[in-house]
Tab-separated table of C-alpha atoms in Angstrom:
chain	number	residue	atom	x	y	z
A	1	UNK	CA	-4.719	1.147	3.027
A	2	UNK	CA	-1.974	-1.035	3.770
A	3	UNK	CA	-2.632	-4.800	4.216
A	4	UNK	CA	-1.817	-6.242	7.532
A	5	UNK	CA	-0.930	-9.764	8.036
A	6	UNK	CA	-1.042	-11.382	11.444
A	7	UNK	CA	2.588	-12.616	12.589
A	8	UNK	CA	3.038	-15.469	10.970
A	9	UNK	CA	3.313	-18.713	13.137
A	10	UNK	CA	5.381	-21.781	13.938
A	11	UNK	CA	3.955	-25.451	12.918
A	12	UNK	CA	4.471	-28.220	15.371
A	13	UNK	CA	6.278	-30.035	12.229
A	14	UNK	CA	8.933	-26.798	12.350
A	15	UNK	CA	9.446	-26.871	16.554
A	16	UNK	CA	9.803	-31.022	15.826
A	17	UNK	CA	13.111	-30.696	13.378
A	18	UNK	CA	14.451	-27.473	14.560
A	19	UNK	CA	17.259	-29.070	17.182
A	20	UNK	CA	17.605	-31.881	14.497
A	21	UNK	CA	17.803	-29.447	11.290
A	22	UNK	CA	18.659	-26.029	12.809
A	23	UNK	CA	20.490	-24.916	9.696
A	24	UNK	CA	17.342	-25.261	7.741
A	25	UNK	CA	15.388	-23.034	10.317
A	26	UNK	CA	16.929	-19.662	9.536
A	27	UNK	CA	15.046	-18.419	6.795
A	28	UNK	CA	12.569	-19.804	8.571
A	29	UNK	CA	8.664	-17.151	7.552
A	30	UNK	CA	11.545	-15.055	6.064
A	31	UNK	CA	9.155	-14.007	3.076
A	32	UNK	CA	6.027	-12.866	5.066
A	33	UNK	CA	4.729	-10.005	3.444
A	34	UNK	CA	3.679	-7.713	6.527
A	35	UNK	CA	2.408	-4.698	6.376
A	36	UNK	CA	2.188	-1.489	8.461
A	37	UNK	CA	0.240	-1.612	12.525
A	38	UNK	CA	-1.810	1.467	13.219
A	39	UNK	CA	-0.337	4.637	13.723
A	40	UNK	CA	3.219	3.330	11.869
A	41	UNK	CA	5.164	5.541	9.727
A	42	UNK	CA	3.395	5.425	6.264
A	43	UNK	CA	6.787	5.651	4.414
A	44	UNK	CA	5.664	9.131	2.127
A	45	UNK	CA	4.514	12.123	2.389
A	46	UNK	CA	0.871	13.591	1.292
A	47	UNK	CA	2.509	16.911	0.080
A	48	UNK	CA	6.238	16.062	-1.415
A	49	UNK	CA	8.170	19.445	-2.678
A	50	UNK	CA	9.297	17.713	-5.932
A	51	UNK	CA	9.343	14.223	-6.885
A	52	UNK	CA	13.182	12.568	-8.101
A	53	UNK	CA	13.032	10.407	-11.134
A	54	UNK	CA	16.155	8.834	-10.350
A	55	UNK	CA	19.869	8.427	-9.018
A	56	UNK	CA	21.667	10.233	-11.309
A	57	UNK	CA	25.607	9.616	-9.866
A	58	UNK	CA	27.424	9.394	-7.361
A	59	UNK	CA	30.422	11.606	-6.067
A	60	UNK	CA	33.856	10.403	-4.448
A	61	UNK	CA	36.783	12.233	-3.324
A	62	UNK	CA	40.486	9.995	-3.553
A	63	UNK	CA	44.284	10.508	-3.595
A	64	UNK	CA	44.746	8.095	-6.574
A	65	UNK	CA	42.765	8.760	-9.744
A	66	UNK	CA	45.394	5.646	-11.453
A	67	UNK	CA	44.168	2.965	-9.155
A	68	UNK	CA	40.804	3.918	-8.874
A	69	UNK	CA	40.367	3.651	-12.183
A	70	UNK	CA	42.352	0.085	-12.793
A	71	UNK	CA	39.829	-1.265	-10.141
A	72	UNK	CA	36.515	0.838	-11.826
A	73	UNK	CA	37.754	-1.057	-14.913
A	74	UNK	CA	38.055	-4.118	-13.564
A	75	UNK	CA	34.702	-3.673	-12.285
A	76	UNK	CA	33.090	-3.042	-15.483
A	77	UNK	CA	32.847	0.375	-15.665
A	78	UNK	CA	34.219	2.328	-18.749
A	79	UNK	CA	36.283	5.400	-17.736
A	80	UNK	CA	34.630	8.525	-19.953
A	81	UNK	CA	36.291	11.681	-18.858
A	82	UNK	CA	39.765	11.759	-16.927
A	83	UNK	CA	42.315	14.195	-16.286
A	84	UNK	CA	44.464	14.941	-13.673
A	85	UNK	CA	42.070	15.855	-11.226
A	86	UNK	CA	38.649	14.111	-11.655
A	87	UNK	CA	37.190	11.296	-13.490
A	88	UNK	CA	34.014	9.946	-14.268
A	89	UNK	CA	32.910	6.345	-15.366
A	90	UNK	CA	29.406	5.149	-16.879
A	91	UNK	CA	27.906	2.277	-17.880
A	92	UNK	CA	26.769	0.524	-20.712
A	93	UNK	CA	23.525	2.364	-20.798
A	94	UNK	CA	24.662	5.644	-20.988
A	95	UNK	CA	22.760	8.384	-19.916
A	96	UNK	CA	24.854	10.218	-16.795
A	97	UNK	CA	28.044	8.911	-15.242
A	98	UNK	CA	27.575	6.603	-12.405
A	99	UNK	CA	31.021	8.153	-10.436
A	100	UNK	CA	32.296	11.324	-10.419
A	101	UNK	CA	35.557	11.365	-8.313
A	102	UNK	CA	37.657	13.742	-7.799
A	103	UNK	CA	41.197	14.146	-6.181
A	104	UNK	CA	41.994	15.037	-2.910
A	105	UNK	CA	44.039	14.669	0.233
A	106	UNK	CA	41.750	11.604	1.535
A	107	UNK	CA	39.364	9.180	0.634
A	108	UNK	CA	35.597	9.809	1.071
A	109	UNK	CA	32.288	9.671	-0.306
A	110	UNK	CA	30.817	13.714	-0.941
A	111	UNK	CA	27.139	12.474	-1.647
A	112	UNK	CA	24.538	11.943	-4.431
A	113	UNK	CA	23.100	13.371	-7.175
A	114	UNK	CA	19.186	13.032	-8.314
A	115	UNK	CA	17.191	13.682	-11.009
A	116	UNK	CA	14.460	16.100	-11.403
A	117	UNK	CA	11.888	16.003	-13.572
A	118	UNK	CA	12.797	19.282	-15.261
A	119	UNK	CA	14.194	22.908	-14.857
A	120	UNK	CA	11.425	23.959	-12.847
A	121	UNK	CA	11.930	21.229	-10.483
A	122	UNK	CA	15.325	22.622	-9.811
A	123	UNK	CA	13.850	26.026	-9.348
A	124	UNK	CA	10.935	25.194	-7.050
A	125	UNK	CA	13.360	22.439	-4.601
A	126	UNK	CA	16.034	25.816	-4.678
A	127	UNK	CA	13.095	28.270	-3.367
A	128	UNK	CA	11.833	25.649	-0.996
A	129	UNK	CA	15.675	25.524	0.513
A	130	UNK	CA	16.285	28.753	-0.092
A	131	UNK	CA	16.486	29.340	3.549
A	132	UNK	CA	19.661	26.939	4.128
A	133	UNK	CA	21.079	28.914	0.997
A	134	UNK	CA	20.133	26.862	-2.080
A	135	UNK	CA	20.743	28.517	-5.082
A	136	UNK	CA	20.302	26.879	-8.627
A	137	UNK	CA	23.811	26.993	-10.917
A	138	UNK	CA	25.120	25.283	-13.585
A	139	UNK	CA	26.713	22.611	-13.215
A	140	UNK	CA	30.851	21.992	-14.542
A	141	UNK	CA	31.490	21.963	-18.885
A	142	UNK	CA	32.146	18.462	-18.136
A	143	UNK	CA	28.569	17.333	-17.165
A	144	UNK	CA	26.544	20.195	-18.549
A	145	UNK	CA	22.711	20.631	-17.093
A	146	UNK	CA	21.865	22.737	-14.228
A	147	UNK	CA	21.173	21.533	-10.454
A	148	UNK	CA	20.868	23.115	-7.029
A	149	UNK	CA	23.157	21.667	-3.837
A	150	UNK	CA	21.628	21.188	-0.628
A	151	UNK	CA	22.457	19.425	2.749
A	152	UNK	CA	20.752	16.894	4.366
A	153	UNK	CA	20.017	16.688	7.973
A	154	UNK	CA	22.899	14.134	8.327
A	155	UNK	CA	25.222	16.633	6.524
A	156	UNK	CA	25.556	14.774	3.176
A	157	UNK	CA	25.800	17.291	0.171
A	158	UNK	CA	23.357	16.331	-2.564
A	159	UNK	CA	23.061	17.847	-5.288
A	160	UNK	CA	19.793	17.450	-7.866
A	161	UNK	CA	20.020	18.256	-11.505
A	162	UNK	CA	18.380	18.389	-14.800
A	163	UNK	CA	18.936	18.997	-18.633
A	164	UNK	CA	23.323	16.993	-18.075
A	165	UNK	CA	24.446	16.518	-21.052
A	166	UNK	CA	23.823	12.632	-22.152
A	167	UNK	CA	26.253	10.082	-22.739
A	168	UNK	CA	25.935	7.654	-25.348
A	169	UNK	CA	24.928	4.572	-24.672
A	170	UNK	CA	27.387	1.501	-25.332
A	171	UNK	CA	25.757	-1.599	-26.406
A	172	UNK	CA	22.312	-1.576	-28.478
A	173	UNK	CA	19.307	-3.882	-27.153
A	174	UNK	CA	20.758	-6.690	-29.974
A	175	UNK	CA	24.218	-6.230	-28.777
A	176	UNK	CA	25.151	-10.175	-27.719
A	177	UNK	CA	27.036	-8.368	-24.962
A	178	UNK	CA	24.280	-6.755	-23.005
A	179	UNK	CA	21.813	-9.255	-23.291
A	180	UNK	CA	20.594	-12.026	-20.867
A	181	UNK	CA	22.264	-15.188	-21.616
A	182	UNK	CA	19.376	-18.066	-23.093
A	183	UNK	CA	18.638	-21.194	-20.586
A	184	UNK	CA	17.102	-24.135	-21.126
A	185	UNK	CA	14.506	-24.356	-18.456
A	186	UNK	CA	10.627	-24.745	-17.505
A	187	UNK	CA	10.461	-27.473	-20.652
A	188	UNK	CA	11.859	-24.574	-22.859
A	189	UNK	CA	14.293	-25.121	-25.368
A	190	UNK	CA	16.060	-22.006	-26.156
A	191	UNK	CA	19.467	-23.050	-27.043
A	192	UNK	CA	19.380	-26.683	-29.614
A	193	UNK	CA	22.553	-27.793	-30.511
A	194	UNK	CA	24.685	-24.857	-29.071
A	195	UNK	CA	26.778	-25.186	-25.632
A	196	UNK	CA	26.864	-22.220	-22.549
A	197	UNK	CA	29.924	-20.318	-22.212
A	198	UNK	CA	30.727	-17.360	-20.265
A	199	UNK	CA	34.056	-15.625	-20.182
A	200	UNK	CA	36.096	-14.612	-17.160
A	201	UNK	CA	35.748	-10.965	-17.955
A	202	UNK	CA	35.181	-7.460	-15.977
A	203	UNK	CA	30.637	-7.579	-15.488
A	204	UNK	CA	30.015	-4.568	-18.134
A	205	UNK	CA	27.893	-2.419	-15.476
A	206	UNK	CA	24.843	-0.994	-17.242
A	207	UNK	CA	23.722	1.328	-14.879
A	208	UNK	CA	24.109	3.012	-10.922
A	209	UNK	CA	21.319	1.262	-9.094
A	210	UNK	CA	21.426	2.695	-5.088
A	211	UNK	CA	23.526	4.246	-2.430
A	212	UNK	CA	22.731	2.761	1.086
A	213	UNK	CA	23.628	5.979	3.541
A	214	UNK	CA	23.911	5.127	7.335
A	215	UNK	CA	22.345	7.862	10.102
A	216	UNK	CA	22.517	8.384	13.693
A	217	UNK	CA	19.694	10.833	12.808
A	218	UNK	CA	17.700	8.517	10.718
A	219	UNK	CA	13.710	9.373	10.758
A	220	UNK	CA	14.823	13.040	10.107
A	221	UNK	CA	16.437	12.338	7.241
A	222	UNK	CA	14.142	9.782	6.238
A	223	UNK	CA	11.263	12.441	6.721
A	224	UNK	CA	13.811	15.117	4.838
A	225	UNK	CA	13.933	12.701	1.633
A	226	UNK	CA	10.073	11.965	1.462
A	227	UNK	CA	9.402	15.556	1.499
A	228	UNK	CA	11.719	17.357	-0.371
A	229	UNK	CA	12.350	14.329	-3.044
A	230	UNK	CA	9.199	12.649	-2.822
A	231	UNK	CA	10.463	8.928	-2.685
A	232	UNK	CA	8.705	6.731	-0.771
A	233	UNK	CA	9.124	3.681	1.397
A	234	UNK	CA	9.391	0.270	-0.123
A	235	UNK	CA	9.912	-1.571	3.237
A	236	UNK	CA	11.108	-0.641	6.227
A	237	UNK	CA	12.750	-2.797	8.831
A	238	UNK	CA	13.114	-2.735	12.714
A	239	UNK	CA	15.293	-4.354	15.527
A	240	UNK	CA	13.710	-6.948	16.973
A	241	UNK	CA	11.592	-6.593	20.177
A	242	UNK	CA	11.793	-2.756	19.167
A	243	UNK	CA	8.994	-2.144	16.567
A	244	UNK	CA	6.868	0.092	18.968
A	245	UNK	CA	9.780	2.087	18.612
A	246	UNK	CA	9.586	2.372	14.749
A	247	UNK	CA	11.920	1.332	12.140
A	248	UNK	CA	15.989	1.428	11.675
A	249	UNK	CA	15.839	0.986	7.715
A	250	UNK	CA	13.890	1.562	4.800
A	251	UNK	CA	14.673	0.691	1.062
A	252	UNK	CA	13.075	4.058	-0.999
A	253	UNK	CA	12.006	4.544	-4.066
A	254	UNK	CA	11.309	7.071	-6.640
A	255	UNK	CA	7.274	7.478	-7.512
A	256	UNK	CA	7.229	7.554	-10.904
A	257	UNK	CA	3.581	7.089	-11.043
A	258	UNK	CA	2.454	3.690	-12.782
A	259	UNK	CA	5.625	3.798	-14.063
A	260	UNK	CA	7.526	1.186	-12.256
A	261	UNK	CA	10.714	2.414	-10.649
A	262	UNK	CA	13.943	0.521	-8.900
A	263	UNK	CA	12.853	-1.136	-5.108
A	264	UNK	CA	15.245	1.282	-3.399
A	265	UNK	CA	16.927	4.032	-5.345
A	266	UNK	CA	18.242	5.341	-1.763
A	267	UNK	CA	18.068	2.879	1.470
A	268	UNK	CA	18.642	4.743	4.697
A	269	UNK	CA	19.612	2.972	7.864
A	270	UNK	CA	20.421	3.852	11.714
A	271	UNK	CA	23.453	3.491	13.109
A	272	UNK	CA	26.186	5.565	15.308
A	273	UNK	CA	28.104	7.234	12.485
A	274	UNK	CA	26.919	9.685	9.470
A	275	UNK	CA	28.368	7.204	6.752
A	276	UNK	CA	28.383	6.034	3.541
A	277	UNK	CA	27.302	2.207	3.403
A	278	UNK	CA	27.782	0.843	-0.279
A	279	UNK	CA	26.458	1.614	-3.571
A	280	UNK	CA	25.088	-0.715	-6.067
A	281	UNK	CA	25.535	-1.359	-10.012
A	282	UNK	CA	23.273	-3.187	-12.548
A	283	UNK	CA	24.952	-6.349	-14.955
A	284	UNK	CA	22.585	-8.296	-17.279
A	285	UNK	CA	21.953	-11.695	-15.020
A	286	UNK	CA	23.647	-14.112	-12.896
A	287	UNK	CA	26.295	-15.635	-15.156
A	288	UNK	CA	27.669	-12.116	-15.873
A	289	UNK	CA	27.672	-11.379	-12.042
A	290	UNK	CA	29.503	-14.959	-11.324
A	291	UNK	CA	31.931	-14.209	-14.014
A	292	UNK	CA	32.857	-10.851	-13.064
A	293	UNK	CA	33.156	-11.843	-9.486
A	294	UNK	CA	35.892	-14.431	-10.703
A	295	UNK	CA	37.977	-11.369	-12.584
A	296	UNK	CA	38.012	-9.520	-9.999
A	297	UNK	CA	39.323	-12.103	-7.546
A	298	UNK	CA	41.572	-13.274	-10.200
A	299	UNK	CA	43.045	-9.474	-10.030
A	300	UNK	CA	43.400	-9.694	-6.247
A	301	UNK	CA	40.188	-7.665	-5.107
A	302	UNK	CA	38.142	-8.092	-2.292
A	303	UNK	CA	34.766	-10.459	-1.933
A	304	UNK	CA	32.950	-8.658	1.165
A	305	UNK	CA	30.049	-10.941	0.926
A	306	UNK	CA	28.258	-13.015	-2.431
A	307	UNK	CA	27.154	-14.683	-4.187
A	308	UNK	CA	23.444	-14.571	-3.022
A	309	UNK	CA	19.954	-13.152	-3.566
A	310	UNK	CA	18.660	-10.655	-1.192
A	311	UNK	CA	14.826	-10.682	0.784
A	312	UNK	CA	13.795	-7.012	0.651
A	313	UNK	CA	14.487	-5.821	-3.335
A	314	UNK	CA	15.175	-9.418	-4.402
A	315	UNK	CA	18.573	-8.716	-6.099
A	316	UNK	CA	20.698	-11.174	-6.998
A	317	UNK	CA	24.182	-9.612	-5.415
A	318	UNK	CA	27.924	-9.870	-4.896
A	319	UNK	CA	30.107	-7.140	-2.830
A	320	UNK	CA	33.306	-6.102	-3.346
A	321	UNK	CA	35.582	-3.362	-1.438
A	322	UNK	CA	37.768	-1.048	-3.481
A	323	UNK	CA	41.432	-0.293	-2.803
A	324	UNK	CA	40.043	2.904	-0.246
A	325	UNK	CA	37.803	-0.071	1.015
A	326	UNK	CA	34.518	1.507	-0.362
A	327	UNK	CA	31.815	-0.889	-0.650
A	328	UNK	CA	30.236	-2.011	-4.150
A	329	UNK	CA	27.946	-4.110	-5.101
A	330	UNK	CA	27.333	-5.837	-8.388
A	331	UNK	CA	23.170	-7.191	-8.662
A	332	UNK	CA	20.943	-8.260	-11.069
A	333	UNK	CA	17.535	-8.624	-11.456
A	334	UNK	CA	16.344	-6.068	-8.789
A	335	UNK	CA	12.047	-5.584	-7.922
A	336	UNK	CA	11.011	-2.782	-9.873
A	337	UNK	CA	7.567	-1.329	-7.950
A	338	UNK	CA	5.017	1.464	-9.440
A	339	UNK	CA	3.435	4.165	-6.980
A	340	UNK	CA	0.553	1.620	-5.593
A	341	UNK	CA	2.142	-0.944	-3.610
A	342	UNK	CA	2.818	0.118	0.652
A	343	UNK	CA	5.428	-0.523	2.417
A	344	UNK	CA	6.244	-4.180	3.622
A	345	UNK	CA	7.499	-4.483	7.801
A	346	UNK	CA	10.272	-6.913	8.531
A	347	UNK	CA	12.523	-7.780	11.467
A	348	UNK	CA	16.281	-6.689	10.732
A	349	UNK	CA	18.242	-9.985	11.177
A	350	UNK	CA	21.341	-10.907	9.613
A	351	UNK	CA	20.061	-14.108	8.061
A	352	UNK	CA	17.273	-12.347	6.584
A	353	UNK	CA	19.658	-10.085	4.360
A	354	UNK	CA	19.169	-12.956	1.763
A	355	UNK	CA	17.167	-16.159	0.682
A	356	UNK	CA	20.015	-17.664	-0.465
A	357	UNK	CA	24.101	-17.739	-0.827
A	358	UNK	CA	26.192	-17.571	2.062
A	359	UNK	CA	25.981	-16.018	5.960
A	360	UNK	CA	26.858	-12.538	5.724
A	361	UNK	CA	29.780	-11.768	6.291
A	362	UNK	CA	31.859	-9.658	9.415
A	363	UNK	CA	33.081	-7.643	6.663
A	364	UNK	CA	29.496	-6.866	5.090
A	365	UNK	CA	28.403	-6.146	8.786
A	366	UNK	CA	30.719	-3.984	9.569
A	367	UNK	CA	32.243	-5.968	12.561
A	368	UNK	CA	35.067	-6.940	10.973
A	369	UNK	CA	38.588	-5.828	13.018
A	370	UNK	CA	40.213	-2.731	11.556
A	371	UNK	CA	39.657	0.748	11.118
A	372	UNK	CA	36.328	0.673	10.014
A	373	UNK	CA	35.088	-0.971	13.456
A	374	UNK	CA	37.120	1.624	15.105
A	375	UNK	CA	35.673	3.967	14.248
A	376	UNK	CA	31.977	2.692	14.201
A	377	UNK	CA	32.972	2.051	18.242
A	378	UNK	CA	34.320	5.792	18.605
A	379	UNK	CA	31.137	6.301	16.900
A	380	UNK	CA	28.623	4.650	19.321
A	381	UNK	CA	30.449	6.391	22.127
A	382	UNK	CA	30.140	10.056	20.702
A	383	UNK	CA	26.346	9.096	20.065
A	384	UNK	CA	25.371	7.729	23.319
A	385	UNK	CA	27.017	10.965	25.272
A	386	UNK	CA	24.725	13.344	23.019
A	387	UNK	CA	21.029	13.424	23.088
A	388	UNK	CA	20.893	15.252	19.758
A	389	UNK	CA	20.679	11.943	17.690
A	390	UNK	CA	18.376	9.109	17.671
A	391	UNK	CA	21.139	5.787	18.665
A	392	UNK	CA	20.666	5.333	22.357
A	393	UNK	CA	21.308	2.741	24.656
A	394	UNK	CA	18.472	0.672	23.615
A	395	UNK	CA	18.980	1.145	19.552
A	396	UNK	CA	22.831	0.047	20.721
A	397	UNK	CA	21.321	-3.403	22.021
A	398	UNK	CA	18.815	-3.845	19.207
A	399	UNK	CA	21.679	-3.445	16.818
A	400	UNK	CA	23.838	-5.833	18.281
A	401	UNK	CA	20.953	-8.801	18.835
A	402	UNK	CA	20.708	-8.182	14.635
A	403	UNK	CA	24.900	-9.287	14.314
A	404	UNK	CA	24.446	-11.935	16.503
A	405	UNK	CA	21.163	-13.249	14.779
């Protein structure tokens, strides 16, 4: 059963300093570990189709292969296939590329790719769809495997494979380069006689850690994932004032049984437009991250929001638009949770999206001028003159008390 805590409470030592030291107040209960009321969603489903074992890549669509890979590059990715028409990048792991993108007339994200378990996976999530027209195929000479492509309610294509071809991996588990730097701490000497140096270098990503996909449609395609991929909920997250009305976000994960698996592989939140968010990339630790954030800025990219740790998933992160303004996000050291643990219930605020590092930014919450907030606003005003999507009037004033928070 989940646990329930009681809403935790002011002390009259808090209400005393909070004119006096209202900076200090914000993260104020932050890490109260609630769980879910009676009746609440219980973030997975008794009787899942398949079960994902993980994100396997991600698929873009841009005008300019050249610049998008000078900025993948820069951002520690190593390009592995490119022609004049697609191109894929990986990490230092190996395994699958993390982006597959491919050239067209505009910019824009086509959707993820999962793993299955095996073949037989692919066969029984393709007769389960078969309705909408899932079929399983192969897949292109250039990733090898098998998969089946389907359609979310929110009219993302996803695609989820088995048996790609593997790439090698780039670093071994001695490799200087891909392992956590040594540090002197809790009484611990680990590094006599030898200094700390880091170089000003692109982060060497390891691996594709989440996708964060907004919906104006969200417990459907919440409900869609838990079913037909059988993730489940690592936290979810509601406006404030609103819970009765049940959550605007959840962080999922894939069950991997006792095996544990990243907090969110796939984070869903509500919102006006059907939109990609950001995506998310593994380095080793925090020195690599810092470092790697300072390259890029030295090559005249874009800091949306970092350096900082986050509350739900605990990742240390730093964000970063590309040159078709996409949003990426180095982290390290991420929660990894098995099959056992519930899901945790937090207010959405904006000084809860970390413990530490600076206020989020306009940029990271979308409200910063440009196109972007255009068309969010064009957005909210399509979605409040339907009633065939779940952002109303109310869900509109919830999700403007969380920018202002």
């Amino acid at each position: 059963m989940p646990h329930t805590a009681p809403p935790p409470t002011a002390s009259p030592h808090n209400h005393a300093h909070a004119h006096a030291h209202a900076h200090e107040d914000v993260h104020h209960d932050l890490h109260a570990d609630q769980g879910a009321l009676p009746g609440e969603h219980p973030g997975r489903d008794p009787n899942p189709v398949i079960k994902v074992t993980d994100l396997a890549w991600l698929e873009f669509q841009k005008p300019d292969l050249t610049g998008t890979a000078r900025f993948l590059r820069d951002f520690g990715f190593t390009p592995t296939y490119q022609s004049t028409t697609e191109l894929h990048v990986q990490g230092t792991w190996g395994g699958s590329p993390c982006l597959i993108v491919r050239r067209g007339k505009k910019s824009q994200f086509l959707g993820p790719a999962f793993f299955a378990a095996d073949d037989h996976d692919v066969l029984r999530l393709a007769e389960a769809l078969s309705a909408q027209g899932a079929r399983v195929h192969k897949l292109p000479e250039t990733i090898g495997g098998t998969g089946v492509t389907v359609r979310d309610p929110a009219g993302n294509r996803v695609r989820v494979v088995s048996t790609v071809d593997s790439l090698l991996r780039l670093t071994e588990p001695d490799d200087p380069e891909s392992t956590v730097h040594p540090f002197n701490f809790h009484g611990e000497l680990r590094r006599p006689n030898a200094t700390q140096r880091t170089d000003i270098q692109p982060a060497r990503v390891q691996r594709l850690g989440h996708v964060v996909l907004q919906t104006n449609r969200y417990q459907e395609v919440l409900n869609w994932y838990l079913h037909h991929f059988g993730m489940i909920v690592s936290d979810f997250m509601f406006y404030p004032g609103q819970r009765h009305r049940g959550p605007v976000m959840s962080f999922i994960r894939c069950d991997r049984g006792n095996t544990p698996s990243d907090h969110h592989t796939l984070a869903l939140t509500l919102g006006p437009v059907n939109r990609y968010v950001h995506s998310a990339y593994q380095v080793s630790d925090l020195d690599t991250l810092a470092a790697g954030g300072d390259f890029l800025h030295d090559q005249g990219h874009y800091r949306s929001w970092g350096v900082g740790r986050h509350v739900q998933g605990s990742q240390i992160f730093d964000y970063w638009r590309d040159p078709d303004g996409f949003l990426v996000e180095h982290f390290a050291d991420g929660d990894m949770f098995d099959n056992t643990l519930e899901p945790g219930w937090a207010p959405m605020t904006a000084s809860g999206l970390s413990q530490w590092g600076p206020a989020a930014t306009a940029d990271f919450m979308g409200i910063r001028p440009g196109r972007e907030l255009l068309r969010e606003i064009a957005g909210v005003l399509s979605s409040l003159a339907h009633d065939d999507n779940e952002f109303d009037l109310e869900r509109l004033l919830g999700l403007l008390k969380v920018a202002r928070s």
